[in-house]
RNA sequence: GGGACUGUGGGGUAGCUUGGUCCAUCCUUCGGGGUUCGGGACUCCGAGACGCCAGUUCAAAUCUGGCCAGUCCCA
């Protein structure tokens, strides 16, 4: 293990060092914001995809895939949307040496690719709801500093797009997406808070946006994903209409749900520690690494037993790495800890003779496993590990919020702040200036901290319409 | 959008101010041999770099310009 910067005091440097140490990406690709996925990193990403696919399909959503290029003429149809993305799209203006009649954009997101086709697919109320998703790469010309997984120009993007009969049904789809997200977050052992963004910070073209945020130390927050209700904002310009049961023609109400590889970054940021990366078992490239401990006296017994352990656990359905390379065992321990493997199984000569092995999880919990119950004991070691990192993340999450009662208190915030807000934009901006960050919005459901609702807005002191809001510094 | 800074083997660095001591330092890494192996082994042999393109100069890692890449600060 190389010495990592301190996670608490030098979070960004620590994050970059952990990403490097974890061996999941190669940042040397010579285009800003475009990173290479290594074999190890790609395993993590594929596992993330698997979780997303499982949970979204459980809610009745089907996979589709739309093209990467969108004609400028379609892209321009929804005015707010184009305004939001105009500055950060890549343009394709030539085919070979020939200038194109209609320029094409590399999708920054797929509304404008999908919706002209949705208009053809949706004819009757019988076609609704229509829930489809795709996992594709999208492109945004970020001008700010890019960071591996967190701010990139080529985004590995999960996007669900749905068409519903009316506003209320679309609202139910938003709720369904939030429940599906809850399952995904549980699989990744990630805590989060769902926050309805203020008007000035919602998705371009949305009626409202619910963002999924997690605090990452200090007042910093990381947005993990978002769910949007579009009402008829896109169905009108794109003409997505259906014939209702009563014979009338209506526009669909739409929703979208977006996630990305940023979840890999979030997992590294939230679970990682002073020793390196920590992967929850569902995302872990390998759930178990098996390390034989050679000994001249014992011949090939440790090696043979390690192979047996790896084979049995693989047949049991686990992702297993047998590390029988030439390094010394201690060097292997450090390596696999740095890259975040949940459970290591050590096979020594004395133990192998007694038909036991030692399991050590990434949090340091050690146990002896009898080989005749290897599969069951390994499963429970993995389950205990996931519970341990989830509990640790939850504890840090709860400690990441504090109440604020005045604008002054916001200035030196060392946590995300929970405060009373009247809902006026003017007050929101004052709050943002005070904290040097953003008014994240109003929590959906219970706020992180239990406290009596304040009677006055932290900015203007008004009493009408005061509700809980959260403010922080998005990274 | 405005400004500042940085770029040396695969990774991290010394050298740059004051051009020559540099066919470039050290750590790590990688390949091969041997002895080892219950928490980063030792040893021997070997591999690997001045971002790119111009310019100044007898001489450029070092100075100048452009480009590319990256970082930070401000709007």
Coordinates of C-alpha atoms (C1' of nucleotides) in Angstrom, one line a residue:
Chain A
X1 CA 0.0 0.0 0.0
X2 CA 1.3 3.4 -0.9
X3 CA 0.5 6.1 1.6
X4 CA -2.8 7.6 0.7
X5 CA -3.7 11.3 1.6
X6 CA -6.0 11.7 4.5
X7 CA -9.6 11.1 3.6
X8 CA -10.9 13.7 6.1
X9 CA -8.6 16.6 5.3
X10 CA -7.7 16.0 1.7
X11 CA -10.7 14.3 0.3
X12 CA -10.2 15.0 -3.4
X13 CA -6.5 13.9 -3.3
X14 CA -7.5 10.9 -1.4
X15 CA -10.2 10.0 -3.9
X16 CA -7.9 10.3 -6.8
X17 CA -5.3 8.2 -5.0
X18 CA -7.9 5.5 -4.2
X19 CA -9.1 5.4 -7.8
X20 CA -5.5 4.9 -8.9
X21 CA -4.7 2.3 -6.2
X22 CA -7.9 0.4 -7.0
X23 CA -6.7 -0.3 -10.5
X24 CA -10.2 0.3 -12.0
X25 CA -9.4 2.9 -14.6
X26 CA -6.5 4.1 -16.6
X27 CA -6.6 7.9 -16.7
X28 CA -3.8 8.3 -19.2
X29 CA -6.0 8.2 -22.2
X30 CA -5.1 11.5 -24.0
X31 CA -8.6 13.0 -24.1
X32 CA -9.8 15.0 -21.2
X33 CA -12.6 13.3 -19.2
X34 CA -12.4 10.1 -21.1
X35 CA -10.9 7.2 -19.1
X36 CA -10.1 3.6 -19.9
X37 CA -11.8 0.8 -18.0
X38 CA -9.3 -1.8 -16.9
X39 CA -10.4 -5.5 -16.8
X40 CA -10.8 -5.2 -13.0
X41 CA -12.7 -1.9 -13.3
X42 CA -14.9 -3.3 -16.0
X43 CA -16.0 -6.1 -13.8
X44 CA -17.2 -3.6 -11.2
X45 CA -19.0 -1.7 -13.9
X46 CA -20.7 -4.8 -15.3
X47 CA -21.8 -5.8 -11.8
X48 CA -23.3 -2.3 -11.3
X49 CA -25.1 -2.7 -14.6
X50 CA -26.4 -6.0 -13.4
X51 CA -27.9 -4.5 -10.3
X52 CA -29.5 -1.7 -12.2
X53 CA -31.0 -4.0 -14.8
X54 CA -32.3 -6.4 -12.1
X55 CA -34.0 -3.7 -10.1
X56 CA -35.5 -1.7 -13.0
X57 CA -36.8 -4.7 -14.8
X58 CA -38.5 -5.8 -11.6
X59 CA -40.6 -2.7 -11.9
X60 CA -41.7 -3.6 -15.4
X61 CA -39.2 -1.8 -17.7
X62 CA -37.8 -3.1 -20.9
X63 CA -34.3 -2.6 -22.4
X64 CA -34.0 -0.7 -25.7
X65 CA -31.2 1.0 -27.6
X66 CA -31.4 4.2 -29.6
X67 CA -28.7 5.6 -31.8
X68 CA -25.8 7.7 -30.5
X69 CA -26.3 10.5 -33.0
X70 CA -29.3 12.9 -32.9
X71 CA -30.2 15.3 -35.8
X72 CA -30.0 18.9 -34.8
X73 CA -33.5 19.4 -35.9
X74 CA -34.9 17.0 -33.3
X75 CA -32.5 18.2 -30.7
X76 CA -33.8 21.8 -31.0
X77 CA -37.4 21.0 -30.4
X78 CA -37.7 21.5 -26.6
X79 CA -36.5 25.0 -25.8
X80 CA -35.5 24.7 -22.1
X81 CA -33.8 21.4 -22.8
X82 CA -31.7 22.7 -25.6
X83 CA -30.8 25.7 -23.5
X84 CA -29.6 23.4 -20.8
X85 CA -27.4 21.4 -23.0
X86 CA -26.4 23.7 -25.8
X87 CA -23.0 24.6 -24.3
X88 CA -22.0 21.0 -23.7
X89 CA -22.8 18.9 -26.7
X90 CA -20.3 17.5 -29.2
X91 CA -21.3 18.3 -32.8
X92 CA -20.8 16.0 -35.8
X93 CA -20.7 18.4 -38.7
X94 CA -18.9 16.3 -41.4
X95 CA -19.1 12.9 -43.0
X96 CA -15.7 12.3 -44.4
X97 CA -14.8 15.5 -46.1
X98 CA -18.5 16.5 -46.8
X99 CA -20.3 18.9 -44.6
X100 CA -23.6 17.5 -43.4
X101 CA -26.9 19.1 -44.4
X102 CA -28.2 18.5 -41.0
X103 CA -25.6 18.5 -38.2
X104 CA -25.7 15.8 -35.7
X105 CA -25.2 15.9 -31.9
X106 CA -23.6 13.1 -29.9
X107 CA -26.3 12.4 -27.4
X108 CA -25.8 14.1 -24.0
X109 CA -29.0 12.2 -22.9
X110 CA -31.6 10.6 -25.1
X111 CA -34.9 12.5 -24.8
X112 CA -34.5 14.0 -28.3
X113 CA -33.4 10.7 -29.8
X114 CA -36.2 8.7 -28.3
X115 CA -39.2 10.9 -28.3
X116 CA -39.8 11.3 -32.1
X117 CA -40.0 7.5 -32.1
X118 CA -42.1 7.3 -29.0
X119 CA -44.6 9.4 -30.9
X120 CA -44.9 6.6 -33.4
X121 CA -45.0 3.8 -30.8
X122 CA -47.7 5.3 -28.6
X123 CA -51.1 5.3 -30.2
X124 CA -53.6 4.2 -27.6
X125 CA -54.1 4.1 -23.8
X126 CA -53.6 0.4 -24.2
X127 CA -49.9 1.1 -25.1
X128 CA -49.5 2.8 -21.7
X129 CA -47.6 2.8 -19.5
X130 CA -44.6 2.4 -21.7
X131 CA -41.4 2.0 -19.6
X132 CA -38.1 1.5 -21.4
X133 CA -34.5 2.0 -20.4
X134 CA -31.1 1.8 -22.0
X135 CA -27.6 1.7 -20.8
X136 CA -25.4 3.5 -23.3
X137 CA -22.6 6.0 -23.4
X138 CA -23.5 9.6 -23.6
X139 CA -21.3 12.6 -24.2
X140 CA -21.0 16.0 -22.5
X141 CA -18.4 18.5 -23.3
X142 CA -17.4 19.4 -19.7
X143 CA -15.3 22.5 -19.4
X144 CA -14.6 22.1 -15.7
X145 CA -12.1 19.9 -14.1
X146 CA -13.0 16.3 -14.9
X147 CA -12.6 13.5 -12.3
X148 CA -12.7 9.7 -12.9
X149 CA -16.3 8.4 -12.6
X150 CA -17.6 11.6 -11.1
X151 CA -17.3 14.2 -13.9
X152 CA -16.4 12.7 -17.2
X153 CA -17.1 13.6 -20.8
X154 CA -18.1 10.1 -22.0
X155 CA -20.6 8.9 -19.5
X156 CA -21.7 5.3 -19.0
X157 CA -25.4 6.2 -18.6
X158 CA -28.5 4.4 -17.4
X159 CA -31.6 6.2 -18.5
X160 CA -35.2 5.1 -18.1
X161 CA -37.8 6.9 -20.1
X162 CA -41.5 6.3 -19.5
X163 CA -44.8 7.5 -20.9
X164 CA -47.9 7.6 -18.6
X165 CA -51.5 8.4 -19.1
X166 CA -51.6 11.4 -16.8
X167 CA -49.7 13.5 -14.3
X168 CA -50.7 11.4 -11.3
X169 CA -49.6 8.1 -12.9
X170 CA -46.3 9.7 -13.8
X171 CA -46.0 10.8 -10.2
X172 CA -46.5 7.1 -9.2
X173 CA -43.8 6.1 -11.7
X174 CA -41.4 8.6 -10.0
X175 CA -42.2 6.9 -6.7
X176 CA -41.7 3.5 -8.2
X177 CA -38.3 4.6 -9.5
X178 CA -37.3 5.9 -6.1
X179 CA -38.2 2.5 -4.6
X180 CA -36.1 0.7 -7.3
X181 CA -33.3 3.1 -6.5
X182 CA -33.6 2.2 -2.8
X183 CA -33.0 -1.4 -3.7
X184 CA -30.0 -0.5 -5.8
X185 CA -28.6 1.7 -3.0
X186 CA -29.1 -1.2 -0.6
X187 CA -27.1 -3.5 -2.9
X188 CA -24.3 -1.0 -2.9
X189 CA -24.6 -0.3 0.8
X190 CA -24.9 3.4 -0.1
X191 CA -26.9 5.8 2.1
X192 CA -28.6 8.7 0.4
X193 CA -31.2 11.4 0.6
X194 CA -33.8 12.0 -2.1
X195 CA -34.2 15.8 -2.6
X196 CA -36.6 17.7 -4.7
X197 CA -34.4 20.3 -6.5
X198 CA -35.4 24.0 -6.4
X199 CA -36.9 25.4 -9.6
X200 CA -33.7 27.0 -10.8
X201 CA -31.7 23.8 -10.5
X202 CA -34.1 21.2 -12.0
X203 CA -33.3 19.2 -15.2
X204 CA -33.6 21.2 -18.3
X205 CA -37.2 20.8 -19.5
X206 CA -38.5 19.0 -16.3
X207 CA -41.6 19.8 -14.3
X208 CA -39.7 18.7 -11.3
X209 CA -36.5 16.8 -10.4
X210 CA -35.8 14.6 -7.5
X211 CA -32.1 14.1 -7.0
X212 CA -30.3 11.4 -5.0
X213 CA -27.5 12.9 -3.0
X214 CA -25.0 11.6 -0.6
X215 CA -22.7 13.7 1.7
X216 CA -19.0 13.0 1.1
X217 CA -17.3 14.7 4.0
X218 CA -17.5 18.3 5.1
X219 CA -20.4 20.1 3.4
X220 CA -19.7 18.4 0.2
X221 CA -22.3 16.3 -1.6
X222 CA -22.3 14.0 -4.5
X223 CA -25.4 13.6 -6.7
X224 CA -25.8 9.9 -7.5
X225 CA -28.7 10.1 -9.9
X226 CA -32.0 11.7 -10.5
X227 CA -35.7 11.1 -11.3
X228 CA -37.6 13.6 -13.4
X229 CA -41.3 14.3 -14.0
X230 CA -41.7 16.0 -17.4
X231 CA -45.4 16.5 -17.4
X232 CA -46.2 17.3 -21.1
X233 CA -43.1 19.4 -21.6
X234 CA -41.7 17.0 -24.1
X235 CA -44.7 15.1 -25.3
X236 CA -46.2 18.4 -26.8
X237 CA -43.2 19.4 -28.9
X238 CA -42.6 15.8 -29.9
X239 CA -46.2 15.0 -30.5
X240 CA -46.5 11.9 -28.2
X241 CA -50.3 11.5 -28.0
X242 CA -52.7 8.7 -27.4
X243 CA -56.3 8.0 -27.8
X244 CA -58.0 7.7 -24.4
X245 CA -60.7 5.2 -23.5
X246 CA -63.3 8.0 -24.0
X247 CA -62.0 8.7 -27.5
X248 CA -60.3 11.9 -26.7
X249 CA -56.7 12.6 -27.8
X250 CA -54.2 13.4 -25.0
X251 CA -50.5 14.0 -24.5
X252 CA -48.6 11.5 -22.4
X253 CA -46.9 12.5 -19.2
X254 CA -43.3 11.5 -19.1
X255 CA -40.7 10.6 -16.5
X256 CA -37.1 9.7 -16.7
X257 CA -34.6 8.1 -14.3
X258 CA -30.9 8.6 -14.7
X259 CA -27.9 6.9 -13.1
X260 CA -24.3 6.5 -14.2
X261 CA -20.8 5.1 -13.6
X262 CA -20.7 7.8 -11.0
X263 CA -22.0 5.1 -8.7
X264 CA -18.7 3.4 -9.0
X265 CA -17.1 6.6 -7.9
X266 CA -19.6 6.9 -5.1
X267 CA -18.8 3.4 -3.8
X268 CA -15.1 4.2 -3.8
X269 CA -15.7 7.6 -2.1
X270 CA -18.1 6.3 0.5
X271 CA -16.7 2.9 1.4
X272 CA -13.0 3.5 0.8
X273 CA -10.6 4.0 3.7
X274 CA -7.0 4.6 4.6
X275 CA -6.0 1.3 3.1
X276 CA -7.7 1.8 -0.3
X277 CA -10.8 0.7 -2.0
X278 CA -13.7 -1.3 -0.4
X279 CA -16.3 -2.8 -2.7
X280 CA -19.6 -4.1 -1.5
X281 CA -19.9 -7.7 -2.5
X282 CA -22.4 -7.1 -5.3
X283 CA -20.2 -4.7 -7.1
X284 CA -16.9 -6.3 -6.2
X285 CA -14.9 -7.6 -9.2
X286 CA -14.0 -10.5 -7.0
X287 CA -16.0 -11.3 -3.9
X288 CA -13.3 -13.7 -2.6
X289 CA -9.6 -14.0 -3.1
X290 CA -7.9 -17.3 -2.1
X291 CA -4.3 -17.1 -1.0
X292 CA -2.3 -20.3 -0.4
X293 CA 0.6 -20.0 2.1
X294 CA 3.4 -22.2 0.9
X295 CA 5.6 -24.1 3.2
X296 CA 8.5 -26.2 2.3
X297 CA 7.6 -28.8 4.9
X298 CA 3.9 -29.2 3.7
X299 CA 4.6 -29.8 0.0
X300 CA 1.8 -28.9 -2.2
X301 CA -1.0 -29.3 0.4
X302 CA -1.7 -25.5 0.8
X303 CA -1.8 -25.1 -3.0
X304 CA -4.0 -28.1 -3.5
X305 CA -6.4 -27.0 -0.8
X306 CA -6.5 -23.4 -2.1
X307 CA -7.4 -24.7 -5.5
X308 CA -10.2 -26.9 -4.0
X309 CA -11.5 -23.9 -2.1
X310 CA -11.5 -21.7 -5.2
X311 CA -13.2 -24.3 -7.3
X312 CA -15.9 -25.0 -4.8
X313 CA -16.7 -21.4 -4.3
X314 CA -16.8 -20.7 -8.0
X315 CA -19.2 -23.6 -8.5
X316 CA -21.2 -22.1 -5.6
X317 CA -21.7 -19.0 -7.8
X318 CA -19.2 -16.6 -6.3
X319 CA -16.7 -14.5 -8.2
X320 CA -13.4 -15.9 -7.0
X321 CA -9.8 -15.1 -7.6
X322 CA -7.2 -17.7 -6.8
X323 CA -3.9 -15.9 -6.2
X324 CA -1.2 -18.5 -6.5
X325 CA 1.4 -16.2 -7.9
X326 CA 5.0 -16.0 -6.7
X327 CA 4.6 -13.0 -4.3
X328 CA 4.8 -13.6 -0.6
X329 CA 1.5 -14.0 1.2
X330 CA 1.9 -10.7 3.0
X331 CA 2.3 -8.8 -0.3
X332 CA -0.8 -10.4 -1.7
X333 CA -2.8 -9.4 1.4
X334 CA -1.8 -5.8 0.9
X335 CA -2.6 -5.9 -2.7
X336 CA -6.1 -7.3 -2.5
X337 CA -6.9 -5.0 0.4
X338 CA -5.9 -2.0 -1.6
X339 CA -8.2 -3.0 -4.5
X340 CA -11.1 -3.7 -2.2
X341 CA -11.8 -7.4 -2.3
X342 CA -14.5 -8.1 0.4
X343 CA -13.2 -11.4 1.7
X344 CA -9.8 -13.1 1.7
X345 CA -9.4 -16.8 2.4
X346 CA -5.9 -17.9 3.6
X347 CA -4.9 -21.5 3.2
X348 CA -2.0 -22.5 5.4
X349 CA -0.4 -25.9 5.9
X350 CA -1.4 -26.5 9.5
X351 CA -5.0 -25.5 8.7
X352 CA -5.2 -27.4 5.5
X353 CA -4.2 -30.5 7.4
X354 CA -7.0 -29.8 9.9
X355 CA -9.5 -29.2 7.0
X356 CA -10.0 -25.5 8.0
X357 CA -9.1 -22.2 6.4
X358 CA -9.1 -18.6 7.6
X359 CA -11.3 -15.9 6.3
X360 CA -10.5 -12.2 6.8
X361 CA -12.9 -9.6 5.5
X362 CA -11.9 -6.1 4.3
X363 CA -12.9 -4.6 7.6
X364 CA -10.5 -6.9 9.4
X365 CA -13.0 -9.4 10.8
X366 CA -11.4 -12.8 11.0
X367 CA -13.0 -16.2 11.2
X368 CA -12.0 -19.9 10.9
X369 CA -14.0 -21.8 8.3
X370 CA -14.4 -25.6 8.4
X371 CA -14.0 -26.9 4.9
X372 CA -17.0 -29.2 5.2
X373 CA -19.2 -26.0 5.6
X374 CA -17.1 -23.8 3.3
X375 CA -19.9 -22.5 1.1
X376 CA -22.3 -21.6 3.8
X377 CA -19.6 -20.0 6.0
X378 CA -18.3 -17.9 3.1
X379 CA -21.8 -16.7 2.3
X380 CA -22.2 -15.5 5.9
X381 CA -18.8 -13.9 6.0
X382 CA -19.8 -11.9 2.9
X383 CA -23.2 -11.0 4.3
X384 CA -21.5 -9.9 7.6
X385 CA -19.1 -7.8 5.6
X386 CA -21.8 -6.0 3.6
X387 CA -23.7 -5.3 6.9
X388 CA -20.5 -3.9 8.5
X389 CA -19.7 -1.5 5.6
X390 CA -23.4 -0.5 5.4
X391 CA -23.5 0.3 9.1
X392 CA -20.3 2.3 8.9
X393 CA -21.6 4.3 5.9
X394 CA -24.9 4.9 7.7
X395 CA -23.1 6.2 10.8
X396 CA -21.1 8.6 8.7
X397 CA -24.2 9.6 6.8
X398 CA -26.0 10.5 10.0
X399 CA -23.1 12.6 11.2
X400 CA -22.9 14.5 8.0
X401 CA -25.9 16.8 8.7
X402 CA -26.5 19.6 11.1
X403 CA -29.2 22.2 11.7
X404 CA -28.6 25.9 10.8
X405 CA -30.8 28.7 12.1
X406 CA -29.2 31.8 10.6
X407 CA -27.4 32.7 7.4
X408 CA -24.3 33.4 9.4
X409 CA -24.1 29.9 10.7
X410 CA -23.9 28.6 7.1
X411 CA -20.6 30.3 6.3
X412 CA -18.3 27.9 7.9
X413 CA -20.3 24.8 7.4
X414 CA -18.4 21.6 8.0
X415 CA -21.5 19.4 7.3
X416 CA -24.4 19.5 5.0
X417 CA -27.0 21.9 6.6
X418 CA -30.7 21.3 7.3
X419 CA -32.6 24.6 7.5
X420 CA -35.9 26.3 7.2
X421 CA -36.7 27.8 3.9
X422 CA -39.8 29.8 2.7
X423 CA -39.5 28.5 -0.8
X424 CA -38.7 31.9 -2.4
X425 CA -35.9 31.9 -5.0
X426 CA -34.4 35.1 -3.6
X427 CA -33.9 33.4 -0.2
X428 CA -32.6 30.4 -1.9
X429 CA -29.8 32.4 -3.5
X430 CA -29.0 34.1 -0.2
X431 CA -28.6 30.6 1.3
X432 CA -26.4 29.5 -1.6
X433 CA -24.2 32.6 -1.2
X434 CA -23.9 32.1 2.5
X435 CA -22.8 28.4 2.3
X436 CA -20.7 28.9 -0.8
X437 CA -22.6 26.1 -2.5
X438 CA -26.1 25.1 -3.4
X439 CA -29.5 24.9 -2.0
X440 CA -30.0 21.3 -2.7
X441 CA -33.7 21.4 -2.3
X442 CA -36.4 19.9 -0.1
X443 CA -36.2 16.3 1.1
X444 CA -38.7 13.9 -0.2
X445 CA -40.2 12.4 3.0
X446 CA -38.4 12.7 6.3
X447 CA -35.4 15.0 6.5
X448 CA -32.1 13.5 7.7
X449 CA -32.3 15.1 11.1
X450 CA -35.4 14.7 13.3
X451 CA -36.3 18.1 14.7
X452 CA -39.4 20.3 15.0
X453 CA -40.0 22.2 11.8
X454 CA -38.6 25.7 12.2
X455 CA -41.1 28.5 12.2
X456 CA -39.1 31.0 10.1
X457 CA -37.1 31.0 6.9
X458 CA -33.3 31.2 7.6
X459 CA -32.9 33.9 5.1
X460 CA -35.9 36.3 5.3
X461 CA -37.5 35.3 8.6
X462 CA -40.9 34.8 7.1
X463 CA -43.3 32.3 8.6
X464 CA -45.5 31.4 5.6
X465 CA -44.8 28.1 3.8
X466 CA -41.6 27.3 5.7
X467 CA -40.3 23.8 5.1
X468 CA -37.1 21.8 5.6
X469 CA -34.4 22.3 3.0
X470 CA -30.8 21.1 2.7
X471 CA -27.8 23.1 1.6
X472 CA -24.3 21.9 0.8
X473 CA -21.5 22.1 -1.6
X474 CA -21.9 19.8 -4.6
X475 CA -18.7 18.4 -5.9
Chain B
rG1 C1' -15.8 33.1 -20.3
rG2 C1' -11.1 35.5 -17.5
rG3 C1' -6.4 34.5 -15.0
rA4 C1' -2.3 31.5 -12.9
rC5 C1' 0.6 27.2 -12.9
rU6 C1' 2.4 22.3 -14.4
rG7 C1' 4.3 18.4 -18.0
rU8 C1' 11.3 14.0 -16.9
rG9 C1' 11.0 5.7 -17.7
rG10 C1' 4.6 2.1 -16.5
rG11 C1' 3.8 5.2 -11.4
rG12 C1' 6.3 9.0 -8.2
rU13 C1' 10.6 12.1 -8.3
rA14 C1' 16.0 15.0 -8.5
rG15 C1' 18.0 18.3 -12.0
rC16 C1' 15.5 23.9 -14.6
rU17 C1' 16.6 29.9 -11.1
rU18 C1' 22.5 30.8 -13.5
rG19 C1' 22.2 26.3 -20.9
rG20 C1' 27.8 22.6 -20.8
rU21 C1' 29.2 18.6 -14.7
rC22 C1' 23.1 14.7 -17.8
rC23 C1' 24.4 8.9 -23.4
rA24 C1' 19.8 12.4 -16.8
rU25 C1' 19.1 11.1 -9.8
rC26 C1' 16.6 8.1 -6.4
rC27 C1' 12.1 5.2 -5.0
rU28 C1' 8.7 2.1 -7.1
rU29 C1' 7.4 -1.0 -11.3
rC30 C1' 8.5 -4.6 -15.1
rG31 C1' 11.5 -9.2 -17.2
rG32 C1' 15.0 -13.3 -16.0
rG33 C1' 18.0 -16.5 -12.2
rG34 C1' 18.7 -18.2 -7.1
rU35 C1' 17.4 -18.6 -1.9
rU36 C1' 12.5 -17.9 0.4
rC37 C1' 7.1 -18.0 1.9
rG38 C1' 1.3 -17.5 8.6
rG39 C1' 1.4 -9.5 7.0
rG40 C1' 4.9 -5.5 2.1
rA41 C1' 11.6 -10.9 1.6
rC42 C1' 16.7 -10.9 0.1
rU43 C1' 20.1 -11.2 -3.7
rC44 C1' 22.3 -11.2 -8.8
rC45 C1' 21.4 -9.7 -13.9
rG46 C1' 18.5 -6.9 -17.2
rA47 C1' 14.5 -3.1 -19.2
rG48 C1' 12.5 1.6 -19.2
rA49 C1' 11.9 9.0 -19.5
rC50 C1' 13.1 15.0 -20.7
rG51 C1' 4.6 16.0 -23.8
rC52 C1' 4.7 17.5 -29.4
rC53 C1' 6.5 21.0 -33.2
rA54 C1' 9.4 25.1 -34.3
rG55 C1' 13.1 28.8 -32.7
rU56 C1' 17.6 30.9 -30.2
rU57 C1' 22.7 28.8 -29.4
rC58 C1' 29.0 26.1 -30.6
rA59 C1' 25.7 23.6 -27.0
rA60 C1' 18.7 22.9 -24.7
rA61 C1' 15.5 18.6 -19.7
rU62 C1' 17.0 23.8 -18.6
rC63 C1' 15.6 29.9 -22.6
rU64 C1' 11.4 31.7 -26.3
rG65 C1' 6.8 30.8 -29.2
rG66 C1' 2.8 27.7 -30.8
rC67 C1' 0.1 23.2 -30.0
rC68 C1' -1.6 19.1 -26.9
rA69 C1' -2.6 17.3 -22.0
rG70 C1' -3.4 18.3 -16.9
rU71 C1' -4.2 21.2 -12.3
rC72 C1' -5.8 25.5 -9.5
rC73 C1' -8.4 30.2 -8.8
rC74 C1' -12.2 33.8 -10.3
rA75 C1' -17.0 34.8 -13.0

